Every structure is written in C-alpha cells, then in structure tokens.
mmCIF file of C-alpha atoms in Angstrom:
data_model
loop_
_atom_site.group_PDB
_atom_site.id
_atom_site.type_symbol
_atom_site.label_atom_id
_atom_site.label_comp_id
_atom_site.label_asym_id
_atom_site.label_seq_id
_atom_site.Cartn_x
_atom_site.Cartn_y
_atom_site.Cartn_z
ATOM 1 C CA UNK A 1311 -6.347 -22.331 15.207
ATOM 2 C CA UNK A 1312 -6.764 -24.285 18.508
ATOM 3 C CA UNK A 1313 -7.484 -22.993 21.510
ATOM 4 C CA UNK A 1314 -4.149 -22.806 23.055
ATOM 5 C CA UNK A 1315 -1.909 -21.435 20.380
ATOM 6 C CA UNK A 1316 -2.451 -17.909 20.696
ATOM 7 C CA UNK A 1317 -3.396 -16.650 17.224
ATOM 8 C CA UNK A 1318 -1.950 -14.286 14.243
ATOM 9 C CA UNK A 1319 -1.252 -10.350 15.792
ATOM 10 C CA UNK A 1320 -2.960 -7.675 13.167
ATOM 11 C CA UNK A 1321 0.650 -6.690 13.223
ATOM 12 C CA UNK A 1322 1.678 -9.347 12.279
ATOM 13 C CA UNK A 1323 -0.848 -10.072 9.518
ATOM 14 C CA UNK A 1324 -0.607 -6.692 8.109
ATOM 15 C CA UNK A 1325 3.632 -8.098 7.984
ATOM 16 C CA UNK A 1326 2.998 -11.376 6.218
ATOM 17 C CA UNK A 1327 0.906 -10.217 3.546
ATOM 18 C CA UNK A 1328 -0.563 -6.923 3.352
ATOM 19 C CA UNK A 1329 1.872 -7.528 -0.295
ATOM 20 C CA UNK A 1330 -0.777 -9.931 -1.579
ATOM 21 C CA UNK A 1331 -4.161 -7.865 0.145
ATOM 22 C CA UNK A 1332 -2.692 -5.006 -2.316
ATOM 23 C CA UNK A 1333 -2.241 -7.394 -5.275
ATOM 24 C CA UNK A 1334 -5.446 -8.487 -4.666
ATOM 25 C CA UNK A 1335 -7.521 -5.563 -4.443
ATOM 26 C CA UNK A 1336 -5.664 -4.081 -7.308
ATOM 27 C CA UNK A 1337 -6.283 -6.939 -9.922
ATOM 28 C CA UNK A 1338 -9.838 -7.135 -8.447
ATOM 29 C CA UNK A 1339 -10.608 -3.836 -9.700
ATOM 30 C CA UNK A 1340 -9.812 -1.429 -6.935
ATOM 31 C CA UNK A 1341 -8.003 2.292 -9.073
ATOM 32 C CA UNK A 1342 -4.745 2.681 -8.282
ATOM 33 C CA UNK A 1343 -5.663 6.248 -6.341
ATOM 34 C CA UNK A 1344 -8.007 3.907 -4.501
ATOM 35 C CA UNK A 1345 -6.141 0.701 -3.549
ATOM 36 C CA UNK A 1346 -4.661 2.208 -0.617
ATOM 37 C CA UNK A 1347 -8.062 2.753 0.696
ATOM 38 C CA UNK A 1348 -8.900 -1.047 -0.129
ATOM 39 C CA UNK A 1349 -6.135 -2.484 1.607
ATOM 40 C CA UNK A 1350 -6.588 -0.070 5.195
ATOM 41 C CA UNK A 1351 -10.537 -0.817 4.559
ATOM 42 C CA UNK A 1352 -9.491 -5.285 4.311
ATOM 43 C CA UNK A 1353 -7.467 -4.599 7.058
ATOM 44 C CA UNK A 1354 -9.640 -2.929 9.420
ATOM 45 C CA UNK A 1355 -12.159 -5.750 8.890
ATOM 46 C CA UNK A 1356 -9.066 -8.129 9.684
ATOM 47 C CA UNK A 1357 -8.647 -6.269 13.358
ATOM 48 C CA UNK A 1358 -12.354 -6.466 13.839
ATOM 49 C CA UNK A 1359 -12.562 -10.283 13.212
ATOM 50 C CA UNK A 1360 -9.232 -11.747 13.117
ATOM 51 C CA UNK A 1361 -10.081 -12.325 17.101
ATOM 52 C CA UNK A 1362 -12.993 -14.577 15.483
ATOM 53 C CA UNK A 1363 -10.614 -16.173 12.959
ATOM 54 C CA UNK A 1364 -10.889 -20.262 13.166
ATOM 55 C CA UNK A 1365 -8.203 -21.141 11.401
ATOM 56 C CA UNK A 1366 -10.860 -23.908 9.247
ATOM 57 C CA UNK A 1367 -9.345 -21.946 6.075
ATOM 58 C CA UNK A 1368 -5.802 -20.723 5.151
ATOM 59 C CA UNK A 1369 -4.964 -16.937 6.285
ATOM 60 C CA UNK A 1370 -4.612 -16.413 2.816
ATOM 61 C CA UNK A 1371 -7.778 -18.005 1.622
ATOM 62 C CA UNK A 1372 -9.344 -15.913 4.994
ATOM 63 C CA UNK A 1373 -7.982 -12.689 3.500
ATOM 64 C CA UNK A 1374 -8.795 -13.333 -0.224
ATOM 65 C CA UNK A 1375 -12.402 -13.539 0.601
ATOM 66 C CA UNK A 1376 -12.157 -10.287 2.512
ATOM 67 C CA UNK A 1377 -10.635 -8.190 -0.505
ATOM 68 C CA UNK A 1378 -13.242 -9.705 -2.442
ATOM 69 C CA UNK A 1379 -16.359 -8.625 0.083
ATOM 70 C CA UNK A 1380 -14.122 -5.926 -0.132
ATOM 71 C CA UNK A 1381 -13.573 -5.072 -3.324
ATOM 72 C CA UNK A 1382 -17.159 -5.463 -4.446
ATOM 73 C CA UNK A 1383 -18.976 -3.616 -2.263
ATOM 74 C CA UNK A 1384 -16.332 -0.709 -3.633
ATOM 75 C CA UNK A 1385 -17.707 -1.558 -7.016
ATOM 76 C CA UNK A 1386 -21.149 -0.533 -5.740
ATOM 77 C CA UNK A 1387 -20.124 2.272 -4.206
ATOM 78 C CA UNK A 1388 -18.690 3.330 -7.714
ATOM 79 C CA UNK A 1389 -21.077 2.244 -9.911
ATOM 80 C CA UNK A 1390 -23.897 4.544 -7.876
ATOM 81 C CA UNK A 1391 -21.210 7.392 -7.287
ATOM 82 C CA UNK A 1392 -20.160 8.111 -10.622
ATOM 83 C CA UNK A 1393 -22.078 5.746 -12.956
ATOM 84 C CA UNK A 1394 -19.132 4.492 -14.767
ATOM 85 C CA UNK A 1395 -19.629 3.518 -18.113
ATOM 86 C CA UNK A 1396 -18.280 -0.033 -19.339
ATOM 87 C CA UNK A 1397 -14.523 0.081 -19.999
ATOM 88 C CA UNK A 1398 -12.882 -0.087 -22.823
ATOM 89 C CA UNK A 1399 -10.092 -2.217 -22.928
ATOM 90 C CA UNK A 1400 -8.334 -1.574 -26.276
ATOM 91 C CA UNK A 1401 -8.600 2.291 -25.343
ATOM 92 C CA UNK A 1402 -7.600 1.973 -21.942
ATOM 93 C CA UNK A 1403 -4.537 -0.031 -23.572
ATOM 94 C CA UNK A 1404 -4.640 3.060 -25.879
ATOM 95 C CA UNK A 1405 -4.216 5.449 -23.212
ATOM 96 C CA UNK A 1406 -1.711 2.565 -20.808
ATOM 97 C CA UNK A 1407 0.832 2.609 -23.436
ATOM 98 C CA UNK A 1408 0.960 6.218 -24.579
ATOM 99 C CA UNK A 1409 1.577 6.919 -21.027
ATOM 100 C CA UNK A 1410 3.652 4.284 -19.260
ATOM 101 C CA UNK A 1411 6.667 5.028 -19.330
ATOM 102 C CA UNK A 1412 8.151 1.761 -17.296
ATOM 103 C CA UNK A 1413 7.334 -2.085 -19.488
ATOM 104 C CA UNK A 1414 6.469 -3.398 -16.757
ATOM 105 C CA UNK A 1415 3.649 -0.954 -14.830
ATOM 106 C CA UNK A 1416 2.445 -0.489 -18.882
ATOM 107 C CA UNK A 1417 2.378 -4.500 -18.658
ATOM 108 C CA UNK A 1418 0.405 -4.091 -15.477
ATOM 109 C CA UNK A 1419 -2.533 -1.164 -17.207
ATOM 110 C CA UNK A 1420 -2.233 -3.625 -19.898
ATOM 111 C CA UNK A 1421 -3.252 -6.603 -17.389
ATOM 112 C CA UNK A 1422 -5.521 -4.535 -14.913
ATOM 113 C CA UNK A 1423 -7.577 -3.729 -18.438
ATOM 114 C CA UNK A 1424 -7.878 -6.671 -19.609
ATOM 115 C CA UNK A 1425 -10.013 -7.891 -15.976
ATOM 116 C CA UNK A 1426 -11.357 -4.605 -16.602
ATOM 117 C CA UNK A 1427 -13.172 -6.344 -18.464
ATOM 118 C CA UNK A 1428 -14.282 -9.244 -17.207
ATOM 119 C CA UNK A 1429 -17.707 -10.088 -14.984
ATOM 120 C CA UNK A 1430 -16.932 -9.422 -11.523
ATOM 121 C CA UNK A 1431 -17.824 -13.080 -11.129
ATOM 122 C CA UNK A 1432 -15.380 -14.428 -13.552
ATOM 123 C CA UNK A 1433 -12.713 -12.225 -12.821
ATOM 124 C CA UNK A 1434 -12.440 -13.235 -9.401
ATOM 125 C CA UNK A 1435 -11.913 -16.551 -10.450
ATOM 126 C CA UNK A 1436 -9.758 -15.594 -13.082
ATOM 127 C CA UNK A 1437 -7.359 -13.795 -11.023
ATOM 128 C CA UNK A 1438 -7.330 -16.368 -7.666
ATOM 129 C CA UNK A 1439 -5.913 -19.215 -10.565
ATOM 130 C CA UNK A 1440 -3.820 -17.500 -12.217
ATOM 131 C CA UNK A 1441 -2.297 -14.863 -11.299
ATOM 132 C CA UNK A 1442 -2.564 -15.530 -6.613
ATOM 133 C CA UNK A 1443 -2.246 -19.676 -7.978
ATOM 134 C CA UNK A 1444 -4.734 -21.030 -5.982
ATOM 135 C CA UNK A 1445 -6.450 -24.896 -7.281
ATOM 136 C CA UNK A 1446 -9.590 -24.485 -8.041
ATOM 137 C CA UNK A 1447 -11.617 -26.353 -5.106
ATOM 138 C CA UNK A 1448 -9.261 -23.669 -2.584
ATOM 139 C CA UNK A 1449 -11.205 -20.951 -5.185
ATOM 140 C CA UNK A 1450 -14.772 -22.078 -5.311
ATOM 141 C CA UNK A 1451 -14.656 -22.281 -0.975
ATOM 142 C CA UNK A 1452 -13.303 -18.694 -1.000
ATOM 143 C CA UNK A 1453 -16.182 -17.054 -3.935
ATOM 144 C CA UNK A 1454 -18.690 -19.748 -1.838
ATOM 145 C CA UNK A 1455 -19.991 -21.094 -4.893
ATOM 146 C CA UNK A 1456 -19.882 -25.684 -6.381
ATOM 147 C CA UNK A 1457 -16.484 -26.587 -8.240
ATOM 148 C CA UNK A 1458 -17.667 -27.265 -10.914
ATOM 149 C CA UNK A 1459 -19.892 -23.240 -11.152
ATOM 150 C CA UNK A 1460 -15.656 -22.434 -10.676
ATOM 151 C CA UNK A 1461 -14.812 -23.770 -14.295
ATOM 152 C CA UNK A 1462 -17.355 -23.145 -15.770
ATOM 153 C CA UNK A 1463 -16.637 -19.454 -14.849
ATOM 154 C CA UNK A 1464 -12.796 -19.630 -15.426
ATOM 155 C CA UNK A 1465 -13.510 -20.960 -18.571
ATOM 156 C CA UNK A 1466 -15.203 -17.677 -19.401
ATOM 157 C CA UNK A 1467 -12.736 -15.796 -19.040
ATOM 158 C CA UNK A 1468 -9.468 -17.625 -20.396
ATOM 159 C CA UNK A 1469 -11.929 -17.132 -23.466
ATOM 160 C CA UNK A 1470 -12.725 -14.070 -23.219
ATOM 161 C CA UNK A 1471 -8.740 -13.598 -21.277
ATOM 162 C CA UNK A 1472 -7.416 -14.894 -25.224
ATOM 163 C CA UNK A 1473 -9.810 -13.631 -27.123
ATOM 164 C CA UNK A 1474 -9.108 -9.552 -25.677
ATOM 165 C CA UNK A 1475 -4.933 -10.768 -25.956
ATOM 166 C CA UNK A 1476 -5.408 -12.009 -30.608
ATOM 167 C CA UNK A 1477 -7.642 -8.768 -30.502
ATOM 168 C CA UNK A 1478 -5.160 -6.933 -29.122
ATOM 169 C CA UNK A 1479 -2.570 -8.547 -31.220
ATOM 170 C CA UNK A 1480 -3.399 -7.471 -34.870
ATOM 171 C CA UNK A 1481 -4.754 -3.863 -33.756
ATOM 172 C CA UNK A 1482 -1.341 -3.605 -33.275
ATOM 173 C CA UNK A 1483 0.162 -5.406 -36.456
ATOM 174 C CA UNK A 1484 -3.012 -3.530 -38.405
ATOM 175 C CA UNK B 1410 -17.092 -35.629 -13.002
ATOM 176 C CA UNK B 1411 -14.783 -33.070 -11.643
ATOM 177 C CA UNK B 1412 -12.601 -31.511 -13.909
ATOM 178 C CA UNK B 1413 -9.285 -31.191 -13.515
ATOM 179 C CA UNK B 1414 -7.288 -28.305 -13.077
ATOM 180 C CA UNK B 1415 -5.799 -27.012 -16.368
ATOM 181 C CA UNK B 1416 -2.780 -25.982 -16.706
ATOM 182 C CA UNK B 1417 -2.553 -22.188 -16.404
ATOM 183 C CA UNK B 1418 -2.215 -19.582 -18.920
ATOM 184 C CA UNK B 1419 1.172 -18.755 -18.007
ATOM 185 C CA UNK B 1420 2.066 -21.887 -19.048
ATOM 186 C CA UNK B 1421 2.952 -23.149 -23.181
ATOM 187 C CA UNK B 1422 1.451 -25.800 -22.583
ATOM 188 C CA UNK B 1423 -2.059 -23.688 -22.120
ATOM 189 C CA UNK B 1424 -2.223 -22.493 -25.956
ATOM 190 C CA UNK B 1425 -2.658 -18.715 -24.522
ATOM 191 C CA UNK B 1426 -0.833 -15.510 -26.952
ATOM 192 C CA UNK B 1427 2.452 -15.428 -25.636
ATOM 193 C CA UNK B 1428 2.029 -11.402 -24.550
ATOM 194 C CA UNK B 1429 -1.121 -12.658 -23.047
ATOM 195 C CA UNK B 1430 1.499 -14.981 -21.108
ATOM 196 C CA UNK B 1431 3.476 -11.866 -20.379
ATOM 197 C CA UNK B 1432 0.779 -10.450 -19.031
ATOM 198 C CA UNK B 1433 -0.494 -12.335 -16.393
ATOM 199 C CA UNK B 1434 3.637 -13.271 -15.656
ATOM 200 C CA UNK B 1435 3.502 -9.414 -15.426
ATOM 201 C CA UNK B 1436 0.877 -9.794 -12.300
ATOM 202 C CA UNK B 1437 1.808 -12.190 -10.381
ATOM 203 C CA UNK B 1438 4.904 -10.024 -10.004
ATOM 204 C CA UNK B 1439 3.086 -7.153 -9.338
ATOM 205 C CA UNK B 1440 4.082 -6.690 -5.512
ATOM 206 C CA UNK B 1441 3.871 -2.829 -3.581
ATOM 207 C CA UNK B 1442 6.752 -1.413 -2.729
ATOM 208 C CA UNK B 1443 8.075 -0.217 0.489
ATOM 209 C CA UNK B 1444 6.306 2.890 0.143
ATOM 210 C CA UNK B 1445 3.069 2.171 -1.092
ATOM 211 C CA UNK B 1446 2.479 -0.110 1.958
ATOM 212 C CA UNK B 1447 4.123 2.537 4.120
ATOM 213 C CA UNK B 1448 1.174 4.562 3.529
ATOM 214 C CA UNK B 1449 -0.959 2.156 3.931
ATOM 215 C CA UNK B 1450 1.442 1.261 7.318
ATOM 216 C CA UNK B 1451 0.474 5.147 8.030
ATOM 217 C CA UNK B 1452 -3.476 5.005 7.784
ATOM 218 C CA UNK B 1453 -3.904 2.739 10.323
ATOM 219 C CA UNK B 1454 -1.935 3.637 12.245
ATOM 220 C CA UNK B 1455 -2.213 2.703 15.798
ATOM 221 C CA UNK B 1456 -4.765 -0.436 15.010
ATOM 222 C CA UNK B 1457 -0.818 -2.682 14.046
ATOM 223 C CA UNK B 1458 -0.533 -1.674 18.021
ATOM 224 C CA UNK B 1459 0.039 -4.375 20.191
ATOM 225 C CA UNK B 1460 -3.327 -3.925 22.373
ATOM 226 C CA UNK B 1461 -5.195 -2.535 19.571
ATOM 227 C CA UNK B 1462 -8.592 -3.583 21.021
ATOM 228 C CA UNK B 1463 -10.697 -5.374 18.038
ATOM 229 C CA UNK B 1464 -14.410 -5.148 19.411
ATOM 230 C CA UNK B 1465 -16.796 -3.319 20.633
ATOM 231 C CA UNK B 1466 -17.133 0.398 21.316
ATOM 232 C CA UNK B 1467 -17.854 3.563 20.392
ATOM 233 C CA UNK B 1468 -15.657 5.942 17.736
ATOM 234 C CA UNK B 1469 -15.617 5.562 14.122
ATOM 235 C CA UNK B 1470 -12.141 8.137 13.959
ATOM 236 C CA UNK B 1471 -9.838 6.031 15.223
ATOM 237 C CA UNK B 1472 -8.095 5.788 12.043
ATOM 238 C CA UNK B 1473 -8.653 9.782 11.800
ATOM 239 C CA UNK B 1474 -6.679 10.605 14.639
ATOM 240 C CA UNK B 1475 -3.965 7.968 13.661
ATOM 241 C CA UNK B 1476 -3.442 9.053 10.222
ATOM 242 C CA UNK B 1477 -1.557 11.947 9.909
ATOM 243 C CA UNK B 1478 0.628 11.531 12.813
ATOM 244 C CA UNK B 1479 1.564 8.030 12.774
ATOM 245 C CA UNK B 1480 1.860 8.366 8.562
ATOM 246 C CA UNK B 1481 5.963 9.366 9.514
ATOM 247 C CA UNK B 1482 6.502 6.145 11.761
ATOM 248 C CA UNK B 1483 5.430 4.279 8.908
ATOM 249 C CA UNK B 1484 7.255 5.870 5.624
ATOM 250 C CA UNK B 1485 10.756 5.601 6.866
ATOM 251 C CA UNK B 1486 9.657 2.054 9.409
ATOM 252 C CA UNK B 1487 12.910 -0.937 8.950
ATOM 253 C CA UNK B 1488 15.010 2.375 6.472
ATOM 254 C CA UNK B 1489 13.279 1.410 3.508
ATOM 255 C CA UNK B 1490 13.499 4.240 2.231
ATOM 256 C CA UNK B 1491 16.804 5.023 0.724
ATOM 257 C CA UNK B 1492 16.932 2.297 -0.599
ATOM 258 C CA UNK B 1493 13.632 3.285 -2.929
ATOM 259 C CA UNK B 1494 13.522 4.457 -6.487
ATOM 260 C CA UNK B 1495 13.683 7.492 -7.290
ATOM 261 C CA UNK B 1496 9.939 7.058 -9.825
ATOM 262 C CA UNK B 1497 7.563 6.882 -7.602
ATOM 263 C CA UNK B 1498 4.701 9.542 -6.933
ATOM 264 C CA UNK B 1499 4.209 11.895 -3.953
ATOM 265 C CA UNK B 1500 2.505 10.296 -1.292
ATOM 266 C CA UNK B 1501 -1.043 11.422 -1.191
ATOM 267 C CA UNK B 1502 -1.933 12.688 2.908
ATOM 268 C CA UNK B 1503 -3.741 10.092 4.845
ATOM 269 C CA UNK B 1504 -7.274 10.125 3.817
ATOM 270 C CA UNK B 1505 -10.142 9.525 5.940
ATOM 271 C CA UNK B 1506 -11.243 5.554 6.230
ATOM 272 C CA UNK B 1507 -15.092 5.491 4.160
ATOM 273 C CA UNK B 1508 -16.910 3.345 6.548
ATOM 274 C CA UNK B 1509 -16.482 -0.769 5.884
ATOM 275 C CA UNK B 1510 -19.257 -1.688 5.031
ATOM 276 C CA UNK B 1511 -18.726 -5.276 4.585
ATOM 277 C CA UNK B 1512 -20.127 -6.436 7.882
ATOM 278 C CA UNK B 1513 -22.365 -3.920 9.180
ATOM 279 C CA UNK B 1514 -23.584 -5.672 11.627
ATOM 280 C CA UNK B 1515 -20.163 -5.311 12.972
ATOM 281 C CA UNK B 1516 -19.936 -2.660 15.985
ATOM 282 C CA UNK B 1517 -17.409 0.112 14.835
ATOM 283 C CA UNK B 1518 -13.933 -0.501 15.962
ATOM 284 C CA UNK B 1519 -13.055 1.436 19.602
ATOM 285 C CA UNK B 1520 -10.182 4.338 19.207
ATOM 286 C CA UNK B 1521 -6.467 2.605 20.132
ATOM 287 C CA UNK B 1522 -4.327 5.677 21.608
ATOM 288 C CA UNK B 1523 -1.513 6.881 18.605
ATOM 289 C CA UNK B 1524 1.587 5.734 19.231
ATOM 290 C CA UNK B 1525 3.331 7.982 18.687
ATOM 291 C CA UNK B 1526 6.638 7.386 20.466
ATOM 292 C CA UNK B 1527 8.092 10.738 20.638
ATOM 293 C CA UNK B 1528 7.728 13.502 23.451
ATOM 294 C CA UNK B 1529 5.592 15.450 22.218
ATOM 295 C CA UNK B 1530 7.786 18.527 22.129
ATOM 296 C CA UNK B 1531 10.136 17.228 20.010
ATOM 297 C CA UNK B 1532 9.438 17.629 16.572
ATOM 298 C CA UNK B 1533 9.278 21.654 17.688
ATOM 299 C CA UNK B 1534 12.860 21.132 19.971
ATOM 300 C CA UNK B 1535 13.790 20.105 16.050
ATOM 301 C CA UNK B 1536 13.264 22.942 14.340
ATOM 302 C CA UNK B 1537 15.738 23.998 14.194
ATOM 303 C CA UNK B 1538 19.334 21.531 13.388
ATOM 304 C CA UNK B 1539 22.368 23.916 14.663
ATOM 305 C CA UNK B 1540 19.889 25.581 17.367
ATOM 306 C CA UNK B 1541 19.039 24.569 20.686
ATOM 307 C CA UNK B 1542 16.278 22.502 21.484
ATOM 308 C CA UNK B 1543 15.443 23.576 24.705
ATOM 309 C CA UNK B 1544 14.811 26.965 22.690
ATOM 310 C CA UNK B 1545 13.377 25.222 19.947
ATOM 311 C CA UNK B 1546 10.293 23.814 22.085
ATOM 312 C CA UNK B 1547 8.687 26.782 22.588
ATOM 313 C CA UNK B 1548 7.177 27.267 19.826
ATOM 314 C CA UNK B 1549 3.917 28.390 19.752
ATOM 315 C CA UNK B 1550 2.674 27.091 15.912
ATOM 316 C CA UNK B 1551 -0.008 24.819 15.867
ATOM 317 C CA UNK B 1552 1.847 21.367 15.405
ATOM 318 C CA UNK B 1553 1.527 20.179 11.889
ATOM 319 C CA UNK B 1554 0.498 23.646 10.319
ATOM 320 C CA UNK B 1555 2.592 25.411 7.741
ATOM 321 C CA UNK B 1556 3.834 28.400 9.412
ATOM 322 C CA UNK B 1557 4.459 30.541 6.487
ATOM 323 C CA UNK B 1558 3.796 30.560 2.461
ATOM 324 C CA UNK B 1559 0.128 29.600 1.618
ATOM 325 C CA UNK B 1560 0.825 27.353 -1.340
ATOM 326 C CA UNK B 1561 4.026 25.404 0.259
ATOM 327 C CA UNK B 1562 3.710 22.329 -1.345
ATOM 328 C CA UNK B 1563 1.664 19.368 1.838
ATOM 329 C CA UNK B 1564 4.216 17.835 4.550
ATOM 330 C CA UNK B 1565 4.682 14.502 3.268
ATOM 331 C CA UNK B 1566 5.148 15.990 -0.320
ATOM 332 C CA UNK B 1567 8.189 18.273 0.527
ATOM 333 C CA UNK B 1568 9.112 15.398 2.569
ATOM 334 C CA UNK B 1569 8.926 12.530 -0.923
ATOM 335 C CA UNK B 1570 10.460 15.526 -2.721
ATOM 336 C CA UNK B 1571 13.531 15.687 -0.659
ATOM 337 C CA UNK B 1572 13.280 11.744 -0.314
ATOM 338 C CA UNK B 1573 13.411 11.370 -3.720
ATOM 339 C CA UNK B 1574 16.555 13.868 -4.049
ATOM 340 C CA UNK B 1575 19.032 12.049 -1.584
ATOM 341 C CA UNK B 1576 20.048 10.048 -5.133
ATOM 342 C CA UNK B 1577 21.886 12.396 -6.898
ATOM 343 C CA UNK B 1578 21.776 16.172 -5.580
ATOM 344 C CA UNK B 1579 21.718 15.107 -1.736
ATOM 345 C CA UNK B 1580 22.031 19.139 -1.132
ATOM 346 C CA UNK B 1581 18.295 19.656 -2.614
ATOM 347 C CA UNK B 1582 17.336 17.571 -0.392
ATOM 348 C CA UNK B 1583 18.472 18.780 2.763
ATOM 349 C CA UNK B 1584 17.779 21.988 1.506
ATOM 350 C CA UNK B 1585 14.400 20.702 1.669
ATOM 351 C CA UNK B 1586 14.446 20.072 4.625
ATOM 352 C CA UNK B 1587 15.357 22.635 6.244
ATOM 353 C CA UNK B 1588 11.959 24.628 4.192
ATOM 354 C CA UNK B 1589 10.169 21.606 6.531
ATOM 355 C CA UNK B 1590 11.494 22.455 9.216
ATOM 356 C CA UNK B 1591 10.875 26.352 8.187
ATOM 357 C CA UNK B 1592 7.111 26.027 6.856
ATOM 358 C CA UNK B 1593 6.295 22.665 9.980
ATOM 359 C CA UNK B 1594 8.023 23.741 12.552
ATOM 360 C CA UNK B 1595 5.385 22.021 13.988
ATOM 361 C CA UNK B 1596 4.895 19.067 12.629
ATOM 362 C CA UNK B 1597 4.356 15.617 12.265
ATOM 363 C CA UNK B 1598 7.145 14.461 10.706
ATOM 364 C CA UNK B 1599 9.646 15.980 11.922
ATOM 365 C CA UNK B 1600 11.655 11.907 12.640
ATOM 366 C CA UNK B 1601 11.572 11.620 8.913
ATOM 367 C CA UNK B 1602 12.748 15.326 8.386
ATOM 368 C CA UNK B 1603 15.822 14.601 10.506
ATOM 369 C CA UNK B 1604 17.127 11.216 8.403
ATOM 370 C CA UNK B 1605 17.280 12.570 5.264
ATOM 371 C CA UNK B 1606 18.316 15.626 7.343
ATOM 372 C CA UNK B 1607 21.045 13.027 9.022
ATOM 373 C CA UNK B 1608 21.650 10.275 5.589
ATOM 374 C CA UNK B 1609 22.144 13.761 2.933
ATOM 375 C CA UNK B 1610 24.824 15.458 5.520
ATOM 376 C CA UNK B 1611 26.614 12.018 5.351
ATOM 377 C CA UNK B 1612 26.210 11.536 0.918
ATOM 378 C CA UNK B 1613 27.522 15.897 1.483
ATOM 379 C CA UNK B 1614 30.680 14.262 3.198
ATOM 380 C CA UNK B 1615 29.291 16.203 6.473
ATOM 381 C CA UNK B 1616 29.972 13.462 8.334
ATOM 382 C CA UNK B 1617 30.610 15.027 12.410
ATOM 383 C CA UNK B 1618 27.494 17.247 10.944
ATOM 384 C CA UNK B 1619 25.355 13.817 10.563
ATOM 385 C CA UNK B 1620 26.966 13.456 13.606
ATOM 386 C CA UNK B 1621 25.851 15.231 15.618
ATOM 387 C CA UNK B 1622 22.246 15.364 14.159
ATOM 388 C CA UNK B 1623 21.798 11.782 14.860
ATOM 389 C CA UNK B 1624 22.958 12.250 18.220
ATOM 390 C CA UNK B 1625 20.123 14.782 18.788
ATOM 391 C CA UNK B 1626 17.869 13.229 17.140
ATOM 392 C CA UNK B 1627 18.452 9.732 19.230
ATOM 393 C CA UNK B 1628 18.606 12.280 22.224
ATOM 394 C CA UNK B 1629 14.976 13.065 21.587
ATOM 395 C CA UNK B 1630 13.748 10.091 19.982
ATOM 396 C CA UNK B 1631 14.501 7.302 21.884
ATOM 397 C CA UNK B 1632 11.981 4.941 20.925
ATOM 398 C CA UNK B 1633 12.797 5.873 16.909
ATOM 399 C CA UNK B 1634 12.122 2.684 15.083
ATOM 400 C CA UNK B 1635 15.028 4.609 11.945
ATOM 401 C CA UNK B 1636 17.595 5.118 15.128
ATOM 402 C CA UNK B 1637 18.764 1.353 13.645
ATOM 403 C CA UNK B 1638 17.941 2.475 10.054
ATOM 404 C CA UNK B 1639 20.392 5.818 10.867
ATOM 405 C CA UNK B 1640 23.007 3.837 12.954
ATOM 406 C CA UNK B 1641 24.558 1.798 10.311
ATOM 407 C CA UNK B 1642 25.354 4.861 7.436
ATOM 408 C CA UNK B 1643 24.235 3.676 4.194
ATOM 409 C CA UNK B 1644 27.258 3.118 1.653
#
C-alpha cells in the first residue's frame, strides 16, 4: 500500500469481508456455536494489525492468513479442553441428515463433516482452492509452504474427499 | 516442473462424484445471513467506529464494555432485520471474547469509548409507548436488568421472538415488545424494541399510532441508524 493512500478502515474491511471471514472459519472447522466468537477474534487481530498492512498481498489473502491462525489456535485450545475424538463423518452425516430439515443447511452440514475428516493442512488447501477459488500459487503463499507441497496436499485432500463421498453414496444405496 | 492447477472438483471434468460437487457448490454459496453478521458486529462494537485506537495501552475489557451496549444497533443496522427469514435460532447474547492468542507479543487493545448513540436516559424514556417520556425517565431499575419474572427470556432472545413474529403475527410481536418494556425497562435494546413495535403497528394497520411512535423515536434517538429504515415503511 502506498504511503500516500490511506488504508482501509476496520469498518470497511468488516463490511466488505465479514461474510468471507465467517465462511472461511466455518470451513476451517469452527463449530457452529463458536463461529461468531472466532470471527470476532479475527477482526480484533485485524484491528491491531491493519495499520501495518502493507498491501504486499491482497487483503483477502492477508485475512485468510489470520483466519487460518485463529482457526488453528482454536483447534489447539479445543483439543486441550475436550480431547475430542476423531470425527466420524458417516455418523455425523447421519445425525446431520436427521436434524436438518432444510436441504441447503443439510448440504452445508455434510460438507463440514467431510472437511472435518481431513487433516488440518490438507483441509486448508482444499478449502482455499476448491471453495474459495484461490489459485494454488496464492494458496502456497497464504500457507507459507512451497507450491509443490501445496499441490501434494491438495491431491491428497481431493482423493480422501472423493473416497469419503463414494463411501457415503454406497452406504446410501445399500 | 511446476504443475498446473487442476480443474476444481466442482467441474464435471474433475471426475468427482456429483454428490460431492453439489456439496462443494453448497459450500461456495454458504454465506452468513444478516443476523449472523449483526451479532459479530455487535460484539466488535466500538472497534468498528472511526477513531478506535488500534494499538497499545492497557485495558482488555473493551469488547466486554461495548458488546452488549451496541448489540441492538447492530442487530437492526441497515434495516435488514425485517427482511430476514423466520427460521433462525434465537440470538445468543454476546460472550466475552477469549484473549486472542495468535499474537502473544501484540500489546492489548486500548479501550475505545462505546458508541452508543442514544442518550443515557432514552431507553427508560421509552418504557411505555403511551407514557410521557419525561416521566418514564425516572425509572430506577438498573440498566438492562429484568424488572420482574425471574424466568424471563434474555433481552435479545425476547426481541428476536418479537422480530420473528412480525411477519406472521404482528399482534404477538407488539405484545412481546410490551413485555420487553415491562421486563427490561432499562434495557439496552430499547431502540430495537421500538423499531419492531413501529413495524408491528404498521402491519396491524394502526398507522397513526405507528407515526406517533416513530415521531417519539426520532426525538429520542435522533442519530439512530434505524431511522432511515423506519422512514420507509415496509411493503
């Protein structure tokens, strides 16, 4: 960002990107009841760091980086607090199906369950590329890893996701 | 050799099962509703206002200070509340933010002043729709505390019920706003209650009462962000 041009205000960033941040956090595994607090947490960090945002990456890229750290930090806290068991997508899916009357809500719940079955590093790549439509070169930049590593994670995530989806389809048919 | 980006899974040529493609597309369309955003906006409160300090200083309580106080303004900001569907769950009250630990070295936030636009006596002044505001201002109930009924709904949940009832049962919505006035005479969501009440009166065809109530609202909350919405009656 040039020294002449004033940067965006927190209000502007919020108005333009709050929905994006909210969705990103959901897909990064934030539980339904925690999303609000995590979005808030992201914007508190944005508030602190906005004056030093230099515009070397796009604002979205920068925001996503903050989302990643907040989500990762949350997962770490959650693990400590609950020592949660590994999610069972098939079981969760059945529960989601029985609880969600609205089809779109059901689809979102199914997707969250599928994503929850991925390792954190693979889920991050997959969410960025497949859902947010971020080119892989930017994905690697956001995640701070070599591009080839990002591709490897993407391929692994896709394979796992496809396998899970096929498994579920088989389960439905049988 | 650097790979090329593969076709996304939502693309039929990717070979992904149709069910997975549909789920990913649903994910791409997954956006929060206005109420989701308003809740977060309320939690951020004064941080979003121009001039909120960005660095340094002590005082980690800024969010706790401004969260509830600004909840109402955000809930109905930009007049989105009325157009929302009736399927949402009741809004939880703002929680106190856990200290972000992503940047342990960053100094804590400085406390910014809450941006509550209503004069401090205004919520009390709206205690009764039919009463003289100046008399109502003498109410001694602590701000935001339920005046009666230990089992009363939280303030925001009560108004959310009223908001939901607007479309199908404006009479009930109006009754709930009265209940809110009684239960939370010093509540921080007085503006939002009035917005709902005015809309309910309009929907009940009680235009004169709605106009009087709007007039009083404008007098008491001259800077309210809800005025624009209220000045354009919903169809």
